[in-house]
């Protein structure tokens, strides 16, 4: 007895006819033979159409039948169990380019078009990474955790062995898609160079401080200007007094004593 599944469709608005092509594999797949009574239906817009999928022979009690929309040789969505499943698009991946040894690093992978929500998996140099590096002896020198729900790959402390080409794959029941490879480099910190740079800066500061002190002792920072209210008399003999008159700079002798 032949089984059949029909898919009712309503076409989207547009000015022209829409030709629906039903791609059905007529070969034997898992001991199931399929055929369709209308493989090349032609229908006007705003009209409904029914596509048939007939199982002529099956050795399975409950075979699974999926409807797929093929566009540009790619599956764009899948209709199964009265639900539309959408294949993920290329996810957006963010990988840090360079990370020093011992520092933390986070790799992000996100895809928003697929339905149901896809699961994520990261690869390094084409090798799939486990959800926890501690669970696999092959990655015992690494320390990362992969969240397959959010697509984040978190390194608590990177090692030189973590250098490589990384990419992510988003997968759901309708298909999968992956981003392009991105390189993450793990480099050693030059501790000797850092210490040397600090010492050079300290030496420059010491030299500047000594130079300022020497300049101050030499009198380069003393103000030698004189004003009309203050006058410093040159050295004069003992016992001689001078009185300043109203005219600045005019002095007369007052008294003198001779011993």
Short mmCIF file of C-alpha atoms in Angstrom, two decimals:
data_model
loop_
_atom_site.label_atom_id
_atom_site.label_comp_id
_atom_site.label_asym_id
_atom_site.label_seq_id
_atom_site.Cartn_x
_atom_site.Cartn_y
_atom_site.Cartn_z
CA UNK A 1 0.00 0.00 0.00
CA UNK A 2 1.46 3.31 -1.04
CA UNK A 3 1.74 6.14 1.46
CA UNK A 4 1.62 9.77 0.45
CA UNK A 5 2.32 13.11 2.05
CA UNK A 6 1.00 16.36 0.59
CA UNK A 7 2.28 19.86 1.22
CA UNK A 8 -0.15 22.79 0.73
CA UNK A 9 1.59 26.00 -0.35
CA UNK A 10 0.45 29.58 -0.82
CA UNK A 11 2.59 31.71 -3.09
CA UNK A 12 4.02 35.12 -2.17
CA UNK A 13 2.98 38.29 -4.06
CA UNK A 14 4.76 39.13 -7.33
CA UNK A 15 4.10 40.08 -10.95
CA UNK A 16 4.95 36.82 -12.66
CA UNK A 17 4.24 33.12 -12.63
CA UNK A 18 6.07 30.94 -10.22
CA UNK A 19 7.29 27.54 -11.29
CA UNK A 20 7.75 25.08 -8.48
CA UNK A 21 10.19 22.31 -9.09
CA UNK A 22 9.91 19.32 -6.85
CA UNK A 23 13.21 17.55 -6.37
CA UNK A 24 12.49 14.00 -5.32
CA UNK A 25 15.07 11.31 -5.17
CA UNK A 26 13.56 8.31 -6.90
CA UNK A 27 16.38 5.99 -5.97
CA UNK A 28 16.24 3.61 -3.05
CA UNK A 29 17.32 5.43 0.15
CA UNK A 30 17.23 3.41 3.34
CA UNK A 31 14.94 0.82 1.75
CA UNK A 32 12.33 3.47 0.78
CA UNK A 33 11.13 4.24 -2.77
CA UNK A 34 9.52 7.61 -3.48
CA UNK A 35 7.66 9.14 -6.38
CA UNK A 36 5.57 12.24 -7.06
CA UNK A 37 2.47 12.69 -9.19
CA UNK A 38 3.24 16.33 -10.01
CA UNK A 39 6.97 16.95 -10.22
CA UNK A 40 6.74 20.18 -12.26
CA UNK A 41 3.67 22.10 -11.14
CA UNK A 42 2.96 25.57 -12.57
CA UNK A 43 0.68 27.85 -10.60
CA UNK A 44 -0.29 31.51 -10.53
CA UNK A 45 0.46 33.77 -7.64
CA UNK A 46 -2.02 33.91 -4.76
CA UNK A 47 -3.18 30.39 -5.66
CA UNK A 48 -2.59 27.30 -3.59
CA UNK A 49 -0.84 24.17 -4.81
CA UNK A 50 -0.50 20.68 -3.46
CA UNK A 51 2.72 18.71 -3.80
CA UNK A 52 2.60 14.96 -3.36
CA UNK A 53 5.26 12.58 -2.11
CA UNK A 54 4.23 8.93 -2.45
CA UNK A 55 6.08 6.05 -0.82
CA UNK A 56 5.76 3.09 -3.16
CA UNK A 57 7.90 0.67 -1.21
CA UNK A 58 9.25 0.81 2.30
CA UNK A 59 10.86 -1.55 4.76
CA UNK A 60 10.53 1.03 7.54
CA UNK A 61 7.39 1.32 9.64
CA UNK A 62 7.49 5.10 9.96
CA UNK A 63 9.72 6.65 7.29
CA UNK A 64 10.63 10.31 7.60
CA UNK A 65 9.64 12.58 4.73
CA UNK A 66 11.14 16.05 4.37
CA UNK A 67 10.38 18.79 1.88
CA UNK A 68 13.32 20.96 0.90
CA UNK A 69 13.52 24.18 -1.04
CA UNK A 70 16.55 24.16 -3.34
CA UNK A 71 17.86 27.51 -4.54
CA UNK A 72 21.17 27.90 -6.40
CA UNK A 73 21.98 24.28 -5.60
CA UNK A 74 21.67 25.08 -1.88
CA UNK A 75 18.98 24.04 0.60
CA UNK A 76 17.37 27.18 1.98
CA UNK A 77 14.77 25.59 4.24
CA UNK A 78 13.22 22.23 5.13
CA UNK A 79 9.55 21.45 5.83
CA UNK A 80 9.13 18.56 8.25
CA UNK A 81 6.42 17.55 10.72
CA UNK A 82 4.36 20.59 9.75
CA UNK A 83 7.24 22.88 10.70
CA UNK A 84 9.63 24.85 8.56
CA UNK A 85 13.30 24.32 9.34
CA UNK A 86 15.70 26.92 8.03
CA UNK A 87 19.31 26.10 7.26
CA UNK A 88 21.88 28.28 9.07
CA UNK A 89 23.66 30.99 7.13
CA UNK A 90 27.40 31.63 7.41
CA UNK A 91 28.03 32.47 11.08
CA UNK A 92 29.93 35.53 12.24
CA UNK A 93 33.18 34.48 13.93
CA UNK A 94 35.49 36.68 16.01
CA UNK A 95 38.95 35.34 16.82
CA UNK A 96 41.69 37.40 18.57
CA UNK A 97 44.74 37.74 16.34
CA UNK A 98 47.42 37.64 19.05
CA UNK A 99 47.32 36.71 22.74
CA UNK A 100 50.28 36.54 25.19
CA UNK A 101 51.02 33.26 26.91
CA UNK A 102 49.05 32.80 30.12
CA UNK A 103 46.33 35.33 29.29
CA UNK A 104 42.64 34.54 28.74
CA UNK A 105 40.98 34.61 25.32
CA UNK A 106 37.40 34.27 24.05
CA UNK A 107 36.33 33.23 20.54
CA UNK A 108 32.78 34.06 19.41
CA UNK A 109 30.52 32.37 16.83
CA UNK A 110 26.99 33.60 16.14
CA UNK A 111 24.25 32.79 13.59
CA UNK A 112 20.73 34.30 13.73
CA UNK A 113 18.92 32.97 10.63
CA UNK A 114 18.72 29.22 11.22
CA UNK A 115 15.67 27.52 12.72
CA UNK A 116 15.65 25.69 15.01
CA UNK A 117 18.57 27.39 16.76
CA UNK A 118 21.82 25.78 15.64
CA UNK A 119 24.44 24.05 17.70
CA UNK A 120 28.02 25.32 17.41
CA UNK A 121 31.31 23.53 17.15
CA UNK A 122 34.82 24.94 16.89
CA UNK A 123 37.73 23.51 14.90
CA UNK A 124 41.46 24.16 15.18
CA UNK A 125 43.57 23.21 12.18
CA UNK A 126 40.58 21.14 10.93
CA UNK A 127 40.46 19.18 14.22
CA UNK A 128 37.15 19.35 16.16
CA UNK A 129 37.51 20.68 19.69
CA UNK A 130 35.73 19.02 22.62
CA UNK A 131 33.42 20.97 24.90
CA UNK A 132 36.02 20.68 27.69
CA UNK A 133 39.76 20.33 27.07
CA UNK A 134 40.19 18.42 30.34
CA UNK A 135 37.91 15.65 29.06
CA UNK A 136 40.24 14.79 26.16
CA UNK A 137 43.88 13.76 26.73
CA UNK A 138 44.75 15.12 23.29
CA UNK A 139 44.14 18.65 24.56
CA UNK A 140 45.65 18.26 28.03
CA UNK A 141 48.01 21.19 27.38
CA UNK A 142 45.06 23.51 26.71
CA UNK A 143 42.51 24.99 29.09
CA UNK A 144 39.28 25.87 27.28
CA UNK A 145 35.52 25.34 27.53
CA UNK A 146 33.18 25.34 24.52
CA UNK A 147 29.54 26.36 24.92
CA UNK A 148 27.73 24.67 22.03
CA UNK A 149 24.56 26.71 22.70
CA UNK A 150 26.11 30.20 22.52
CA UNK A 151 29.11 29.42 20.29
CA UNK A 152 31.73 30.85 22.67
CA UNK A 153 35.11 29.18 23.10
CA UNK A 154 36.79 30.44 26.28
CA UNK A 155 40.49 29.90 27.11
CA UNK A 156 41.26 30.54 30.78
CA UNK A 157 45.01 30.69 30.01
CA UNK A 158 46.38 30.19 26.50
CA UNK A 159 49.50 28.15 25.72
CA UNK A 160 51.81 28.08 22.72
CA UNK A 161 50.02 24.92 21.54
CA UNK A 162 46.81 26.94 21.14
CA UNK A 163 48.23 28.79 18.13
CA UNK A 164 46.43 27.78 14.93
CA UNK A 165 43.66 28.31 12.38
CA UNK A 166 40.19 28.43 13.96
CA UNK A 167 36.72 28.23 12.41
CA UNK A 168 33.20 27.46 13.63
CA UNK A 169 30.34 25.37 12.19
CA UNK A 170 26.67 26.07 12.97
CA UNK A 171 24.39 23.03 12.51
CA UNK A 172 20.68 22.27 12.82
CA UNK A 173 18.29 19.73 11.30
CA UNK A 174 18.10 21.69 8.04
CA UNK A 175 21.84 21.85 7.38
CA UNK A 176 25.06 23.54 8.42
CA UNK A 177 27.31 26.47 7.57
CA UNK A 178 30.79 27.51 8.66
CA UNK A 179 32.82 30.70 8.77
CA UNK A 180 36.25 31.17 7.22
CA UNK A 181 39.41 30.23 9.07
CA UNK A 182 41.04 32.85 11.27
CA UNK A 183 44.46 32.61 12.86
CA UNK A 184 45.14 33.08 16.56
CA UNK A 185 48.79 33.52 17.54
CA UNK A 186 50.02 32.89 21.07
CA UNK A 187 53.34 34.65 21.80
CA UNK A 188 55.80 34.78 24.71
CA UNK A 189 56.22 37.95 26.73
CA UNK A 190 59.78 39.43 26.58
CA UNK A 191 60.30 39.88 30.32
CA UNK A 192 63.94 40.93 29.90
CA UNK A 193 63.00 43.62 27.39
CA UNK A 194 60.26 44.97 29.66
CA UNK A 195 62.63 45.19 32.65
CA UNK A 196 65.29 46.86 30.50
CA UNK A 197 62.80 49.45 29.26
CA UNK A 198 61.72 50.27 32.83
CA UNK A 199 65.36 50.72 33.91
CA UNK A 200 66.05 53.06 30.99
CA UNK A 201 63.04 55.22 31.90
CA UNK A 202 64.16 55.39 35.55
CA UNK A 203 67.71 56.38 34.52
CA UNK A 204 66.37 59.20 32.33
CA UNK A 205 64.24 60.51 35.21
CA UNK A 206 67.25 60.48 37.57
CA UNK A 207 69.38 62.43 35.07
CA UNK A 208 66.64 65.02 34.58
CA UNK A 209 66.32 65.47 38.37
CA UNK A 210 70.11 65.91 38.80
CA UNK A 211 70.19 68.45 35.98
CA UNK A 212 67.46 70.53 37.59
CA UNK A 213 69.26 70.47 40.96
CA UNK A 214 72.58 71.57 39.43
CA UNK A 215 70.91 74.40 37.51
CA UNK A 216 69.24 75.62 40.68
CA UNK A 217 72.56 75.69 42.58
CA UNK A 218 74.17 77.68 39.79
CA UNK A 219 71.51 80.33 40.19
CA UNK A 220 69.68 79.86 36.90
CA UNK A 221 66.33 79.90 38.68
CA UNK A 222 67.03 83.03 40.96
CA UNK A 223 65.28 86.31 40.09
CA UNK A 224 67.83 89.16 40.07
CA UNK A 225 65.41 91.99 39.18
CA UNK A 226 65.28 95.04 41.44
CA UNK A 227 62.40 97.47 41.93
CA UNK A 228 62.11 101.07 43.15
CA UNK A 229 60.96 100.19 46.66
CA UNK A 230 63.87 97.90 47.40
CA UNK A 231 67.50 98.73 46.88
CA UNK A 232 70.48 96.75 47.99
CA UNK A 233 73.39 99.09 48.86
CA UNK A 234 76.85 98.11 47.80
CA UNK A 235 79.45 97.58 50.44
CA UNK A 236 80.29 100.79 52.39
CA UNK A 237 82.77 101.69 55.10
CA UNK A 238 81.83 101.13 58.70
CA UNK A 239 80.41 104.16 60.47
CA UNK A 240 79.03 105.87 57.39
CA UNK A 241 75.29 106.26 56.99
CA UNK A 242 73.42 107.24 53.89
CA UNK A 243 69.96 108.78 53.56
CA UNK A 244 67.86 108.43 50.43
CA UNK A 245 66.16 111.58 49.25
CA UNK A 246 62.89 111.88 47.38
CA UNK A 247 64.67 111.57 44.08
CA UNK A 248 65.57 107.95 43.63
CA UNK A 249 69.25 107.44 43.37
CA UNK A 250 70.16 110.78 45.08
CA UNK A 251 72.10 110.23 48.31
CA UNK A 252 73.85 112.69 50.67
CA UNK A 253 76.37 112.18 53.44
CA UNK A 254 74.93 112.42 56.97
CA UNK A 255 77.74 111.68 59.38
CA UNK A 256 80.97 109.88 59.69
CA UNK A 257 83.09 108.65 62.47
CA UNK A 258 86.76 108.12 62.45
CA UNK A 259 88.41 105.86 64.96
#
